[in-house]
Coordinates of C-alpha atoms in Angstrom, one line a residue:
M1 CA -29.9 18.7 -35.5
D2 CA -30.3 18.8 -39.2
G3 CA -30.8 15.1 -39.7
P4 CA -34.1 13.4 -40.5
R5 CA -36.9 12.3 -38.1
L6 CA -36.8 8.5 -38.1
L7 CA -39.3 5.9 -36.8
L8 CA -37.5 2.6 -36.2
V9 CA -39.5 -0.6 -36.1
L10 CA -37.0 -2.9 -34.3
T11 CA -38.8 -6.1 -33.7
E12 CA -36.0 -7.5 -31.6
A13 CA -34.5 -5.1 -29.1
P14 CA -32.5 -5.0 -25.9
P15 CA -32.5 -6.0 -23.1
S16 CA -33.0 -9.5 -24.6
V17 CA -29.8 -10.9 -26.2
G18 CA -29.0 -11.8 -29.8
G19 CA -27.5 -10.6 -33.0
M20 CA -30.6 -8.5 -34.0
Q21 CA -30.8 -7.0 -30.5
T22 CA -27.1 -6.0 -30.7
H23 CA -27.7 -4.4 -34.1
A24 CA -30.8 -2.6 -32.8
R25 CA -29.0 -1.2 -29.8
H26 CA -26.1 0.2 -31.9
L27 CA -28.3 1.5 -34.7
A28 CA -30.7 3.3 -32.4
S29 CA -27.9 4.8 -30.3
H30 CA -26.1 6.0 -33.4
L31 CA -29.2 7.5 -35.1
A32 CA -30.2 9.2 -31.8
R33 CA -26.9 11.2 -32.0
T34 CA -27.1 12.0 -35.7
S35 CA -30.8 12.5 -36.5
A36 CA -33.2 15.3 -35.6
A37 CA -35.3 12.8 -33.6
I38 CA -35.9 9.0 -33.4
E39 CA -38.5 6.8 -31.9
V40 CA -38.3 3.1 -31.5
L41 CA -41.3 0.7 -31.8
T42 CA -40.7 -2.9 -30.6
Y43 CA -42.5 -5.9 -29.2
R44 CA -44.2 -5.9 -25.8
V45 CA -42.4 -7.9 -23.1
A46 CA -44.7 -10.3 -21.3
D47 CA -42.1 -11.9 -19.0
P48 CA -42.1 -10.0 -15.7
A49 CA -38.4 -10.3 -15.1
L50 CA -37.6 -9.2 -18.7
A51 CA -40.2 -6.4 -18.4
A52 CA -38.3 -4.9 -15.4
Q53 CA -35.0 -5.1 -17.4
A54 CA -36.7 -3.5 -20.4
Q55 CA -38.1 -0.6 -18.2
A56 CA -34.6 0.0 -16.9
F57 CA -33.1 0.0 -20.4
D58 CA -35.7 2.3 -21.8
A59 CA -35.1 4.8 -18.9
E60 CA -31.4 5.1 -19.7
C61 CA -31.1 4.7 -23.5
G62 CA -31.7 8.3 -24.3
Y63 CA -34.5 8.0 -26.9
P64 CA -38.2 7.0 -26.6
V65 CA -39.0 3.3 -26.9
R66 CA -42.6 2.2 -27.3
R67 CA -43.1 -1.5 -26.6
I68 CA -46.5 -1.7 -28.1
L69 CA -46.2 -4.3 -30.9
S70 CA -47.5 -7.9 -30.7
R71 CA -45.7 -11.0 -31.7
L72 CA -49.0 -12.4 -32.9
G73 CA -51.2 -9.8 -34.5
Y74 CA -49.5 -8.7 -37.7
W75 CA -52.3 -6.5 -39.1
H76 CA -52.9 -5.0 -35.7
N77 CA -49.2 -4.0 -35.7
I78 CA -49.7 -2.3 -39.1
A79 CA -52.4 -0.2 -37.5
L80 CA -50.3 0.7 -34.5
I81 CA -47.4 1.7 -36.7
L82 CA -49.6 3.8 -38.9
Q83 CA -50.9 5.6 -35.8
R84 CA -47.4 6.4 -34.7
I85 CA -46.5 7.7 -38.2
R86 CA -49.4 10.1 -38.0
E87 CA -48.5 11.3 -34.5
F88 CA -44.6 11.3 -34.8
A89 CA -44.5 12.5 -38.4
P90 CA -41.2 10.8 -39.4
D91 CA -39.3 11.6 -42.6
A92 CA -38.7 7.9 -43.0
V93 CA -39.4 4.5 -41.5
Y94 CA -36.7 1.9 -41.0
A95 CA -37.6 -1.7 -40.0
S96 CA -35.3 -4.5 -38.9
T97 CA -37.2 -7.1 -41.1
V98 CA -38.9 -6.9 -44.5
F99 CA -42.3 -7.5 -42.8
Y100 CA -43.7 -3.9 -42.7
G101 CA -43.3 -2.9 -46.4
L102 CA -47.1 -3.1 -46.7
L103 CA -47.2 0.3 -45.0
R104 CA -46.3 1.7 -48.4
T105 CA -49.9 1.2 -49.5
R106 CA -51.1 3.5 -46.7
T107 CA -48.5 6.2 -46.3
A108 CA -46.2 8.3 -48.5
V109 CA -43.4 8.1 -45.9
P110 CA -40.3 6.3 -47.4
L111 CA -39.8 2.8 -46.1
L112 CA -36.5 0.9 -45.9
C113 CA -35.4 -2.1 -43.9
R114 CA -32.7 -4.6 -43.1
S115 CA -33.0 -8.3 -43.8
V116 CA -30.9 -11.0 -42.1
G117 CA -32.3 -13.7 -44.3
N118 CA -34.3 -15.5 -41.7
D119 CA -37.3 -13.2 -42.3
I120 CA -37.3 -14.7 -45.8
L121 CA -36.5 -18.3 -44.9
R122 CA -39.0 -18.6 -42.1
P123 CA -41.2 -15.5 -41.8
W124 CA -42.5 -15.2 -38.3
L125 CA -45.5 -13.0 -38.8
G126 CA -47.6 -14.6 -36.1
Y127 CA -51.2 -14.7 -37.0
P128 CA -51.2 -13.5 -40.7
Y129 CA -54.9 -12.6 -41.2
P130 CA -56.7 -9.3 -40.7
L131 CA -59.8 -11.0 -39.0
C132 CA -59.4 -10.9 -35.2
S133 CA -55.9 -9.6 -35.5
R134 CA -56.4 -7.0 -32.7
A135 CA -57.8 -9.6 -30.3
I136 CA -55.1 -12.2 -31.0
G137 CA -52.5 -9.4 -30.7
S138 CA -53.7 -8.4 -27.3
Q139 CA -51.6 -8.3 -24.2
A140 CA -53.7 -11.0 -22.5
V141 CA -53.0 -13.5 -25.3
Q142 CA -49.3 -12.6 -25.4
R143 CA -49.1 -13.1 -21.6
G144 CA -50.8 -16.5 -21.9
L145 CA -48.3 -17.7 -24.5
R146 CA -45.3 -15.9 -22.9
W147 CA -42.7 -18.6 -22.9
W148 CA -43.7 -20.0 -26.3
L149 CA -43.5 -16.6 -28.0
E150 CA -40.4 -15.2 -26.3
H151 CA -38.3 -18.3 -26.5
G152 CA -39.2 -19.7 -29.9
Q153 CA -40.6 -23.0 -28.5
H154 CA -43.6 -23.2 -30.9
P155 CA -44.0 -26.7 -32.5
D156 CA -43.4 -27.3 -36.2
W157 CA -47.2 -27.8 -37.0
V158 CA -47.7 -24.0 -36.3
D159 CA -45.3 -23.2 -39.2
R160 CA -47.0 -25.6 -41.5
V161 CA -50.5 -24.3 -40.8
F162 CA -49.7 -20.6 -41.5
R163 CA -46.7 -21.0 -43.8
R164 CA -48.4 -20.2 -47.1
A165 CA -50.1 -17.0 -45.8
R166 CA -47.0 -15.8 -44.0
E167 CA -44.8 -16.3 -47.1
Q168 CA -47.2 -14.4 -49.3
L169 CA -47.4 -11.5 -46.9
M170 CA -43.6 -11.5 -46.6
R171 CA -43.1 -11.4 -50.4
D172 CA -45.6 -8.5 -50.8
A173 CA -44.1 -6.6 -47.8
A174 CA -40.6 -6.9 -49.1
A175 CA -41.7 -5.4 -52.4
G176 CA -42.8 -2.2 -50.6
H177 CA -39.4 -1.0 -49.5
C178 CA -37.4 1.7 -51.2
G179 CA -34.2 -0.2 -50.3
I180 CA -33.1 -3.2 -48.3
L181 CA -29.9 -3.7 -46.4
A182 CA -28.9 -7.4 -46.6
N183 CA -26.5 -8.8 -44.1
S184 CA -24.7 -11.0 -46.7
E185 CA -24.7 -12.0 -50.4
F186 CA -26.6 -15.1 -49.4
T187 CA -29.4 -12.9 -48.0
A188 CA -29.3 -10.8 -51.2
G189 CA -29.8 -14.0 -53.2
L190 CA -32.8 -14.9 -51.1
L191 CA -34.3 -11.4 -51.7
M192 CA -33.7 -11.6 -55.4
G193 CA -35.3 -15.0 -55.3
I194 CA -38.6 -13.4 -54.2
G195 CA -38.4 -10.7 -56.9
I196 CA -36.5 -7.9 -55.3
A197 CA -34.3 -6.1 -57.9
R198 CA -30.5 -6.3 -57.2
E199 CA -30.2 -2.5 -57.4
R200 CA -32.6 -2.1 -54.5
I201 CA -30.3 -4.2 -52.2
D202 CA -27.2 -3.1 -50.4
V203 CA -25.0 -5.9 -48.8
V204 CA -23.7 -4.7 -45.4
S205 CA -22.0 -7.4 -43.4
G206 CA -20.6 -6.9 -40.0
G207 CA -21.3 -5.2 -36.8
V208 CA -18.6 -5.2 -34.1
D209 CA -16.8 -2.8 -31.8
S210 CA -13.4 -3.6 -33.1
R211 CA -11.6 -1.5 -30.4
R212 CA -13.5 -3.3 -27.6
F213 CA -12.6 -6.8 -28.9
A214 CA -9.0 -5.9 -29.8
P215 CA -6.6 -7.9 -27.6
S216 CA -4.5 -5.9 -25.1
P217 CA -0.9 -6.7 -23.9
G218 CA -1.1 -9.4 -21.4
G219 CA -4.8 -10.1 -22.2
R220 CA -4.1 -13.7 -23.2
E221 CA -2.4 -14.6 -20.0
S222 CA -4.9 -12.9 -17.7
S223 CA -7.9 -14.2 -19.6
R224 CA -6.5 -17.8 -19.4
A225 CA -5.9 -17.5 -15.7
A226 CA -9.4 -16.1 -15.1
L227 CA -11.0 -19.0 -17.1
G228 CA -8.9 -21.7 -15.4
L229 CA -6.9 -22.6 -18.5
A230 CA -3.2 -23.6 -18.4
P231 CA -0.6 -21.7 -20.4
D232 CA 0.1 -24.7 -22.6
D233 CA -3.5 -25.6 -23.4
V234 CA -4.5 -25.5 -27.1
V235 CA -7.8 -23.8 -26.9
L236 CA -10.6 -23.8 -29.5
L237 CA -13.6 -21.6 -29.1
T238 CA -17.0 -21.5 -30.5
V239 CA -19.7 -19.0 -29.6
C240 CA -23.2 -19.8 -30.8
R241 CA -26.8 -20.7 -29.8
L242 CA -27.0 -24.5 -29.2
V243 CA -29.4 -25.2 -32.1
T244 CA -29.1 -27.7 -34.9
K245 CA -27.8 -25.4 -37.6
K246 CA -24.7 -24.5 -35.6
G247 CA -23.2 -28.0 -36.2
V248 CA -21.7 -28.4 -32.7
E249 CA -21.9 -32.2 -33.1
V250 CA -19.7 -31.9 -36.2
L251 CA -17.2 -30.0 -34.2
L252 CA -17.2 -32.6 -31.4
D253 CA -16.6 -35.3 -34.0
A254 CA -13.7 -33.3 -35.4
L255 CA -12.3 -33.1 -31.9
T256 CA -12.0 -36.9 -31.7
L257 CA -9.8 -36.8 -34.8
L258 CA -7.5 -34.2 -33.3
Q259 CA -6.9 -35.8 -29.8
S260 CA -3.8 -37.7 -30.6
A261 CA -2.0 -34.8 -32.4
F262 CA -3.0 -32.2 -29.7
P263 CA -3.1 -33.9 -26.2
R264 CA -3.6 -30.5 -24.5
L265 CA -6.6 -29.6 -26.8
K266 CA -9.6 -27.9 -25.1
L267 CA -12.9 -26.7 -26.6
I268 CA -14.9 -24.0 -25.0
V269 CA -18.6 -23.7 -26.1
V270 CA -20.1 -20.3 -25.2
G271 CA -23.9 -20.3 -25.6
D272 CA -27.1 -22.0 -24.6
G273 CA -30.0 -23.5 -26.4
R274 CA -32.4 -26.4 -26.7
R275 CA -29.8 -28.9 -27.8
R276 CA -27.3 -28.3 -25.0
K277 CA -28.1 -31.5 -23.2
T278 CA -27.9 -33.4 -26.5
Y279 CA -24.4 -32.0 -27.1
E280 CA -23.2 -32.6 -23.6
A281 CA -24.4 -36.2 -23.9
R282 CA -22.6 -36.6 -27.2
A283 CA -19.3 -35.2 -25.7
K284 CA -19.6 -37.7 -22.9
A285 CA -20.3 -40.6 -25.3
L286 CA -17.2 -39.6 -27.4
G287 CA -15.0 -39.5 -24.3
L288 CA -14.5 -35.7 -24.6
E289 CA -15.7 -34.7 -21.1
G290 CA -12.3 -33.5 -20.0
M291 CA -11.7 -31.6 -23.2
V292 CA -15.0 -29.8 -23.7
R293 CA -16.4 -27.0 -21.5
F294 CA -20.0 -25.9 -22.0
A295 CA -19.8 -22.4 -20.5
G296 CA -23.5 -21.7 -21.1
R297 CA -25.0 -18.2 -21.8
V298 CA -22.4 -15.5 -21.2
P299 CA -23.5 -11.8 -21.3
H300 CA -22.2 -10.1 -24.5
D301 CA -20.1 -7.7 -22.5
D302 CA -18.2 -10.6 -20.9
V303 CA -17.5 -12.5 -24.1
P304 CA -14.2 -10.8 -25.3
P305 CA -11.9 -12.6 -22.7
Y306 CA -13.0 -15.9 -24.1
F307 CA -11.6 -14.8 -27.5
W308 CA -8.4 -13.5 -26.0
A309 CA -7.8 -16.8 -24.1
S310 CA -8.2 -19.0 -27.2
D311 CA -5.9 -20.1 -30.0
L312 CA -8.5 -20.6 -32.8
F313 CA -12.2 -19.8 -33.3
V314 CA -14.4 -22.4 -35.0
L315 CA -17.9 -22.2 -36.4
A316 CA -19.3 -25.4 -37.8
S317 CA -22.7 -24.3 -39.1
Y318 CA -24.7 -26.1 -41.8
E319 CA -28.2 -25.8 -43.2
S320 CA -30.9 -27.6 -41.3
R321 CA -34.6 -28.0 -41.9
H322 CA -37.7 -28.3 -39.8
A323 CA -41.5 -28.1 -40.2
G324 CA -41.4 -31.4 -42.1
G325 CA -38.5 -30.2 -44.2
A326 CA -40.2 -27.1 -45.5
V327 CA -38.4 -24.5 -43.4
R328 CA -34.7 -23.8 -43.9
D329 CA -32.4 -22.6 -41.1
V330 CA -29.0 -21.4 -42.1
E331 CA -26.2 -19.1 -40.9
T332 CA -27.0 -16.0 -42.9
M333 CA -23.9 -14.0 -41.8
G334 CA -22.2 -14.9 -38.5
R335 CA -21.5 -11.9 -36.4
V336 CA -19.2 -14.0 -34.1
L337 CA -16.8 -14.3 -37.1
C338 CA -16.5 -10.5 -37.1
E339 CA -15.8 -10.6 -33.4
A340 CA -13.2 -13.3 -33.8
N341 CA -11.5 -11.1 -36.5
A342 CA -11.6 -8.1 -34.2
A343 CA -10.1 -10.1 -31.4
G344 CA -7.1 -11.1 -33.6
L345 CA -8.1 -14.8 -33.5
P346 CA -7.5 -17.0 -36.5
L347 CA -10.7 -18.8 -37.5
V348 CA -12.0 -21.8 -39.4
A349 CA -15.6 -21.8 -40.5
T350 CA -17.9 -23.8 -42.8
A351 CA -18.8 -22.3 -46.2
S352 CA -22.5 -22.3 -45.3
G353 CA -25.1 -19.6 -46.1
G354 CA -23.7 -16.1 -45.6
T355 CA -20.3 -16.9 -43.9
P356 CA -18.4 -16.4 -47.2
S357 CA -19.5 -12.7 -47.1
V358 CA -17.5 -12.4 -43.8
V359 CA -14.7 -14.9 -44.4
R360 CA -12.5 -14.9 -47.5
D361 CA -10.9 -18.3 -47.7
G362 CA -7.2 -18.1 -47.0
V363 CA -7.4 -14.3 -46.2
N364 CA -9.1 -13.7 -42.9
G365 CA -10.0 -17.3 -42.2
V366 CA -10.2 -20.8 -43.6
L367 CA -13.5 -22.1 -45.1
V368 CA -14.4 -25.8 -45.3
P369 CA -17.4 -27.7 -46.6
P370 CA -20.3 -28.0 -44.1
A371 CA -21.1 -31.2 -42.2
D372 CA -17.6 -32.7 -42.8
A373 CA -15.8 -33.4 -39.6
G374 CA -12.7 -34.7 -41.4
A375 CA -12.3 -31.5 -43.4
L376 CA -12.9 -29.4 -40.3
A377 CA -10.3 -31.3 -38.3
D378 CA -7.8 -31.0 -41.2
A379 CA -8.2 -27.2 -41.4
I380 CA -8.0 -26.8 -37.6
A381 CA -4.8 -28.9 -37.5
R382 CA -3.3 -26.9 -40.5
V383 CA -3.8 -23.6 -38.8
L384 CA -2.5 -24.8 -35.4
H385 CA 0.5 -26.4 -36.9
T386 CA 1.4 -23.3 -39.1
P387 CA 2.0 -20.3 -36.9
A388 CA 2.8 -18.1 -40.0
L389 CA -0.7 -18.9 -41.4
A390 CA -2.4 -18.3 -38.1
A391 CA -0.6 -14.9 -37.8
Q392 CA -1.6 -14.0 -41.4
L393 CA -5.2 -14.8 -40.8
A394 CA -5.3 -12.9 -37.6
N395 CA -3.7 -9.8 -39.1
A396 CA -6.0 -9.7 -42.1
G397 CA -9.0 -10.4 -39.8
R398 CA -8.1 -7.4 -37.6
A399 CA -7.9 -5.2 -40.7
R400 CA -11.2 -6.3 -42.1
A401 CA -12.9 -5.9 -38.7
R402 CA -11.5 -2.3 -38.4
D403 CA -12.3 -1.2 -42.0
E404 CA -15.4 -3.2 -42.9
F405 CA -17.1 -4.8 -39.9
D406 CA -16.8 -2.1 -37.3
W407 CA -20.0 -0.3 -36.3
S408 CA -18.6 2.9 -37.6
A409 CA -18.5 1.4 -41.2
V410 CA -21.9 -0.3 -40.8
M411 CA -23.6 2.8 -39.5
A412 CA -22.1 4.9 -42.4
R413 CA -23.7 2.5 -44.8
H414 CA -27.0 2.8 -43.0
E415 CA -26.9 6.6 -43.2
D416 CA -26.2 6.4 -46.9
A417 CA -29.2 4.1 -47.4
I418 CA -31.5 6.4 -45.4
A419 CA -30.3 9.4 -47.4
R420 CA -31.0 7.7 -50.7
A421 CA -34.5 6.7 -49.5
L422 CA -35.3 10.3 -48.6
R423 CA -34.2 11.5 -52.1
L424 CA -36.4 9.0 -54.0
P425 CA -39.6 10.3 -55.6
T426 CA -42.8 8.9 -54.3
L427 CA -43.1 5.4 -55.8
A428 CA -46.2 4.0 -57.4
V429 CA -47.8 1.2 -55.5
P430 CA -47.5 -2.2 -57.4
A431 CA -50.9 -3.7 -58.1
A432 CA -50.0 -6.9 -56.2
L433 CA -49.0 -4.8 -53.2
A434 CA -52.3 -2.8 -53.3
Q435 CA -54.3 -6.1 -53.5
S436 CA -52.4 -7.6 -50.6
S437 CA -53.1 -4.4 -48.5
R438 CA -56.8 -4.7 -49.1
A439 CA -56.9 -8.4 -48.1

């Protein structure tokens, strides 16, 4: 092929599940078809069960995957990536976070990255110092801390101890990229807040297979039957990790306000997380046990029928804080909103973080203030009581999913960004970046 040789540093990759992993899978698969050659670098997998799944994925994906990076040893990762640059000789390096822009001080290869905002808000750079980075980044240490590292169960004091050093590294690294693809205007604002010029940022929201999520004739009836739902049930759906920022307790409170108007109302919660037991207990305390179904973790390939069986999608996210209030956690885009649009499902979401980059209020969804159960209940009732509005939102959502959020559109924007990076002249290294590299 005539395309470039690309080294992809995808810190979150399949077979583990999540938004970044989904993006990584589609990006690598697309670039493997359109580039001269690609190679993927990602984290080592310490969990034996996941390691077996990773080995099976790597054998079938069609491009080389090197699981050599550490979740702890940042500077050791820099050394490993530099070694692969020398051996693979890529035309450009693409990273899934801003963290590896410091490579610019040590190589002339163009660097660009994607930011989903959380790399700015709470930069997970593990151990951020050069001293002992190789030892701390070793397989033995990662195996010892396997659950903690791979399931995000680290206590808040860890963030507090390393926060200042991690934030400085993140800022310096972000400055080293030729261009950054932000997943929302919210994320673009975060990047500008740390000194990245607006002209170096492309906002590319979305990432959905619109054809796969599109409802088929009879899909509603068959999906409802498979999920044990009655034809006259009024079904709300939310798909999210069960963590604080998703606002599931606000949605449960809104449900109590809707009970009398919609006696057949049901809520299906697809997803799992550390707050599941808390939300289940809250639903019980509110007398919602018969209305709410916690479906748990569902493989991504099995999620579309949940959309097809539902009447309305709801995302009740709000900004939360941890590590003594110093670390923000917020919805920076909301890929599930793109999926709801693709599935032809009207939606109500909170205007929190990056959701307004996906949802245009009154066009492909309804936006309400975050953490306001009353406003959320009113918006849900308005859409359910107004079939014309629901149809309008669904139709506009399908159009946006097809034209803007589909992987074909997202990948075209990535190809454009890579092409621009390859055309740029070699950039001078800022003094602050050079100083950080010598640290």
